[in-house]
Short mmCIF file of C-alpha atoms in Angstrom, two decimals:
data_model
loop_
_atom_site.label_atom_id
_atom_site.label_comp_id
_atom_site.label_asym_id
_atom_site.label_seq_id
_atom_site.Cartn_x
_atom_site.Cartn_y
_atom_site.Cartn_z
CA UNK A 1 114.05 89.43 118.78
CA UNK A 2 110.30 89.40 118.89
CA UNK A 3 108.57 88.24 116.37
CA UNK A 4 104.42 88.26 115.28
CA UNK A 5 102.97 85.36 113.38
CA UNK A 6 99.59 85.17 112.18
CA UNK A 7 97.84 82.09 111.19
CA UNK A 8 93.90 81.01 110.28
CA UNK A 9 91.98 79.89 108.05
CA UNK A 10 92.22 81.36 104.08
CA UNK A 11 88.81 81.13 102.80
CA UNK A 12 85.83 82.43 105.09
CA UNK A 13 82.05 81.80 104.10
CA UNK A 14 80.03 85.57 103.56
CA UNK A 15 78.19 85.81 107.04
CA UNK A 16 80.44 83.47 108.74
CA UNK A 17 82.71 84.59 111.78
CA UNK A 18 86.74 85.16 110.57
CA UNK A 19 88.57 84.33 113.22
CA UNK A 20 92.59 84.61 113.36
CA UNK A 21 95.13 84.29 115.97
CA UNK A 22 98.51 86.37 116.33
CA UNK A 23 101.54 83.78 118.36
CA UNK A 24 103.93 86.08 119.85
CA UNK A 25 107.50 84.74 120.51
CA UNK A 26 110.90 86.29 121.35
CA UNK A 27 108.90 88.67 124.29
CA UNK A 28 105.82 88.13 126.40
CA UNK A 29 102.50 89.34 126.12
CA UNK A 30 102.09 89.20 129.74
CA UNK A 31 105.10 91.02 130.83
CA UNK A 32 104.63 94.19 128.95
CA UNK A 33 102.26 96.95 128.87
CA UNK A 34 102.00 97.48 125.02
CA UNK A 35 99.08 97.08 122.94
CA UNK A 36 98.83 94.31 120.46
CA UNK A 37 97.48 95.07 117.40
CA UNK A 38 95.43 94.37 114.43
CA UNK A 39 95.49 95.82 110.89
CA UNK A 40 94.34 94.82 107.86
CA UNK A 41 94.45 95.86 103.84
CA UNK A 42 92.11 95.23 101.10
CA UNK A 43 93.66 94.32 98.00
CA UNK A 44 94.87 97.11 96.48
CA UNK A 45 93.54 99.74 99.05
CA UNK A 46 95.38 101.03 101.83
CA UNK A 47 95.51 100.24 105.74
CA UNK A 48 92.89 99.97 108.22
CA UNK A 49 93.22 100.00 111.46
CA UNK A 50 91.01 97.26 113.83
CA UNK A 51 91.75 97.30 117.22
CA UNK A 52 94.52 96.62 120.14
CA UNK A 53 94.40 94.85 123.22
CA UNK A 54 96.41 94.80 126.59
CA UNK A 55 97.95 91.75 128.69
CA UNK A 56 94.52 92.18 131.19
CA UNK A 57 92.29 92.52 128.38
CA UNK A 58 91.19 95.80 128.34
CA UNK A 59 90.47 96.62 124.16
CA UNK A 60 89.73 99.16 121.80
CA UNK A 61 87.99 98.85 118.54
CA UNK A 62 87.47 100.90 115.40
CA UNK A 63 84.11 101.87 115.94
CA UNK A 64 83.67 101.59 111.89
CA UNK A 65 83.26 97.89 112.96
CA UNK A 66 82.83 97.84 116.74
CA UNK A 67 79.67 95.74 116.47
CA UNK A 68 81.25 92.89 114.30
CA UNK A 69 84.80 92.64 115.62
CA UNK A 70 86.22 91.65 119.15
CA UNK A 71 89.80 90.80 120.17
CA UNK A 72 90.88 88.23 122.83
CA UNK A 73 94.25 87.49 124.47
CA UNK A 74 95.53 84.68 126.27
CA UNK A 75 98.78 85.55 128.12
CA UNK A 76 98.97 81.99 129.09
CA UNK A 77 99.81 81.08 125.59
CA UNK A 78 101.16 84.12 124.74
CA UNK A 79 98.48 84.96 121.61
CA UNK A 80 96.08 87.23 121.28
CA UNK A 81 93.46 86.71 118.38
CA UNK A 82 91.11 88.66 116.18
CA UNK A 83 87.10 87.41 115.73
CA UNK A 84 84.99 89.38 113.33
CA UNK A 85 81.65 88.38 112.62
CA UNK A 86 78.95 88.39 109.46
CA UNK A 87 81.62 88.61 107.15
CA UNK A 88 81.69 90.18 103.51
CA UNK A 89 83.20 90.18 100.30
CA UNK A 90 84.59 93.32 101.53
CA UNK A 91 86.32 92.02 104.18
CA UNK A 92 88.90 90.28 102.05
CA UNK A 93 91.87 91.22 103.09
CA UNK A 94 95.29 90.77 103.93
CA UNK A 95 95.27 90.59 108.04
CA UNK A 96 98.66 92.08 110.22
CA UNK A 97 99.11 91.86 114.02
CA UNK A 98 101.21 94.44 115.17
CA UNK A 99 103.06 96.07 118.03
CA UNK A 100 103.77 99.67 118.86
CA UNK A 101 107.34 100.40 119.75
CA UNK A 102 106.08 101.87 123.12
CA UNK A 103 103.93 100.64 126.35
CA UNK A 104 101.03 101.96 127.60
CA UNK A 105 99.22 103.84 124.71
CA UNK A 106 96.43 102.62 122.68
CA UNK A 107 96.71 104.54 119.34
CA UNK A 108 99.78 104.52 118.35
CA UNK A 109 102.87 103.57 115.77
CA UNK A 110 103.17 99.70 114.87
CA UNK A 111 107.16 99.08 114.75
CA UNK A 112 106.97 95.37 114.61
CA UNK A 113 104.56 93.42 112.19
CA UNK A 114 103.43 90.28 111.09
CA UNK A 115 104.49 88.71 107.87
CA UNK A 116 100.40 88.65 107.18
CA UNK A 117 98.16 86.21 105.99
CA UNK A 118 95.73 86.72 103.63
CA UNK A 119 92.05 85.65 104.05
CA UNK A 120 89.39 85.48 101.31
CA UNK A 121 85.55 85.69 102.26
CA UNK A 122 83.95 84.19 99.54
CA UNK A 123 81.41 80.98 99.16
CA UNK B 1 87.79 110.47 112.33
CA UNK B 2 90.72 111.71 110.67
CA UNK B 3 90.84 111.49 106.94
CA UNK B 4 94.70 111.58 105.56
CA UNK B 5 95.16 112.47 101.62
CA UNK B 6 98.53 111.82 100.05
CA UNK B 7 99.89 113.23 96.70
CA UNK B 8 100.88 112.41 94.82
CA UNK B 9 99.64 109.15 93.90
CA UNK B 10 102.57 107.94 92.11
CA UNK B 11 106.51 109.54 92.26
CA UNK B 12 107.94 108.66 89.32
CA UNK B 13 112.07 109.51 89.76
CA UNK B 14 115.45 108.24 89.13
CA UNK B 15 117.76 106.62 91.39
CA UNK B 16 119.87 109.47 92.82
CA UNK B 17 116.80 111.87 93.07
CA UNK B 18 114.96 114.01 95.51
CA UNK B 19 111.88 112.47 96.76
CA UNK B 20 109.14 114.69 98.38
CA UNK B 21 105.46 113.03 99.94
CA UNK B 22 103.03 114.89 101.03
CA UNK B 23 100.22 113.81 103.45
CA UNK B 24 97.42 115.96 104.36
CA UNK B 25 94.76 115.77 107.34
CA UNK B 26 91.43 116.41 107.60
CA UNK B 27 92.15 118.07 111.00
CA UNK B 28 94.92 118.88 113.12
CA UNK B 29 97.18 116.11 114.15
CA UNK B 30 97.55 116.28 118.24
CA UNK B 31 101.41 116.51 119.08
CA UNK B 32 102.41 115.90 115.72
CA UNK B 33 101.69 112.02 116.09
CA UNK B 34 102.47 111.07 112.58
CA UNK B 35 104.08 108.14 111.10
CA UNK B 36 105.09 107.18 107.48
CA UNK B 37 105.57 103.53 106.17
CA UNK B 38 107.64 101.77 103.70
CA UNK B 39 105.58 98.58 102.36
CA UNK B 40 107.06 96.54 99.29
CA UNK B 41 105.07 93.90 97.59
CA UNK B 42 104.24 90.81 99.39
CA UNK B 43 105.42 92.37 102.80
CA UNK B 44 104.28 94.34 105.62
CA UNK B 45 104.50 98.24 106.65
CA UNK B 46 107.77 99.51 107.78
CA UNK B 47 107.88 101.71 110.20
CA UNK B 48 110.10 104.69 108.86
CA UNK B 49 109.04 107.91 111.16
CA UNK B 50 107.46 108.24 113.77
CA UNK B 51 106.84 112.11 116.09
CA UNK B 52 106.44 113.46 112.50
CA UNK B 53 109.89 113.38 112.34
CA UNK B 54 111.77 110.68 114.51
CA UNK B 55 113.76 108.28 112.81
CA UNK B 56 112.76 104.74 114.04
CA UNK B 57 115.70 102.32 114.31
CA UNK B 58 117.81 101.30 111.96
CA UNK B 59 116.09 104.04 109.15
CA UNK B 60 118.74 105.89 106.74
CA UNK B 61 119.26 109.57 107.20
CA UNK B 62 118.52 110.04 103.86
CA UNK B 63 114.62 109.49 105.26
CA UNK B 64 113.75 112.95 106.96
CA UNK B 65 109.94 113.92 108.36
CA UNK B 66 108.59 116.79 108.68
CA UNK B 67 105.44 119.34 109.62
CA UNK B 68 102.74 119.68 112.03
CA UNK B 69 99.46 120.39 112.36
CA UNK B 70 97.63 119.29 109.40
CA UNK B 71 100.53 119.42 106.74
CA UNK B 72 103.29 116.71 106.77
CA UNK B 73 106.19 115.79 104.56
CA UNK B 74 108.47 112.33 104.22
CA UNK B 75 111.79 113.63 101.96
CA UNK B 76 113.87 111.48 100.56
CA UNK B 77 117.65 112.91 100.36
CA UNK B 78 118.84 110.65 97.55
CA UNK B 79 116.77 107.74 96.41
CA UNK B 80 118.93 104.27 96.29
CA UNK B 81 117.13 101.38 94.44
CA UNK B 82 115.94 99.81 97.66
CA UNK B 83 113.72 102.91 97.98
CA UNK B 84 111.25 102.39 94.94
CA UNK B 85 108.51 101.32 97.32
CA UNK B 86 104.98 102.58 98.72
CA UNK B 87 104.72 104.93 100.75
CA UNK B 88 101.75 105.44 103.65
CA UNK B 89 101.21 108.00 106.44
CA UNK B 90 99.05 107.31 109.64
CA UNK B 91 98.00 109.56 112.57
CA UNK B 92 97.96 107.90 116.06
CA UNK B 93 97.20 111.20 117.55
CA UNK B 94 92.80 110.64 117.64
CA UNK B 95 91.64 107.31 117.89
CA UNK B 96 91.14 105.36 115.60
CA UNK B 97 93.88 105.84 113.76
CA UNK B 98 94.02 106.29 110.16
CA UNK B 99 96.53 105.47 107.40
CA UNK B 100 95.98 107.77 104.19
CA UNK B 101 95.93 106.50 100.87
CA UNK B 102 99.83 106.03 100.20
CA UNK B 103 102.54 107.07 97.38
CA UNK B 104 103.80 105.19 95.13
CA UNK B 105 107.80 105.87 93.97
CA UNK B 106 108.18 104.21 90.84
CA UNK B 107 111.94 104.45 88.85
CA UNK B 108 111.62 106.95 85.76
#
């Protein structure tokens, strides 16, 4: 059964870089053709959608915060992690990594989620 | 991008009730790629429907989706206590996709 943990640091200094890796287990990154997902939700305010990546790299971004976030994956390791930079107040939020239930397609469904960790941006 | 409005904001109903959620886009979703949610506190989306109106495994009957185009529905047959939850559309059909505002179903 695949399952998506999330882990990171909590607390994030305003302007610093947020940086949170997704461990995949139960299924391989590397042997698939899904896209691996991040999502995140301010308190109290609904879903936003951040970006997904493929086993070879190959990423797309919202472009609501293209020029601050990037996503990596290491198949080796089978992770794949989410970096955004110059960090706000407003990006406190609870942070998911996700998976679509189907290969191949870049916007799409997430079936299987993270339990979520939470990170604060404050000083 | 494509803005998604739900009403209403909050369902309030009795176990044993008809539920009926409403999302609405800002422009036509392609090939009816719409999905709802179920999130509870403290845990993450689950996926309910998917197609508009494709039941994702494992889901009840008594979820049903429905609609196309811009106008899309999540019923609820006959809400069981396990229901009283929030509820959140997205559209995967343009990139990026966007999650609308969600409904909450509170007991009455």
């Amino acid at each position: 059964q695949l399952q998506l943990q999330e882990s990171g640091p909590g607390l994030v200094t305003p302007s610093e870089t947020l940086s949170l890796t997704c461990s995949v287990s139960g299924g391989s990154i590397g042997n698939s053709f899904f896209y691996w997902g991040w999502v995140r939700q301010s308190p109290g305010k609904g879903l936003e959608w951040l970006g997904v990546i493929n086993y070879s790299g190959v990423a797309f971004y919202n472009p609501s915060l293209s020029t601050r976030v990037t996503i990596s994956v290491d198949s080796s390791k089978n992770e794949f992690s989410l970096n955004l930079n110059s960090v706000t107040a407003a990006d406190t939020a609870v942070y998911y990594c996700a998976r679509p239930p189907w290969e191949l397609r870049p916007a799409a469904a997430f079936d299987i989620w993270g339990q979520g960790t939470l990170v604060t941006v404050s000083s | 991008e494509i803005v998604l409005t739900q009403s209403p904001g909050t369902l309030s109903l009795s176990p044993g009730e008809r539920a009926t959620l409403s999302c609405r886009a800002s422009q036509s979703v392609s090939n009816r790629y719409l999905a709802w949610y179920q999130q509870k506190p403290g845990q993450a989306p689950r996926l309910l429907i998917y197609g508009a109106s494709s039941r994702a495994t494992g889901i009840p009957d008594r979820f049903s989706g429905s609609g196309s185009g811009t106008d899309f529905t999540l019923t609820i047959s006959r809400l069981e206590p396990e229901d009283f939850a929030v509820y959140c559309c997205q559209q995967y059909g343009s990139s990026p996709p966007t999650f609308g505002g969600g409904t909450k179903v509170e007991i009455k």
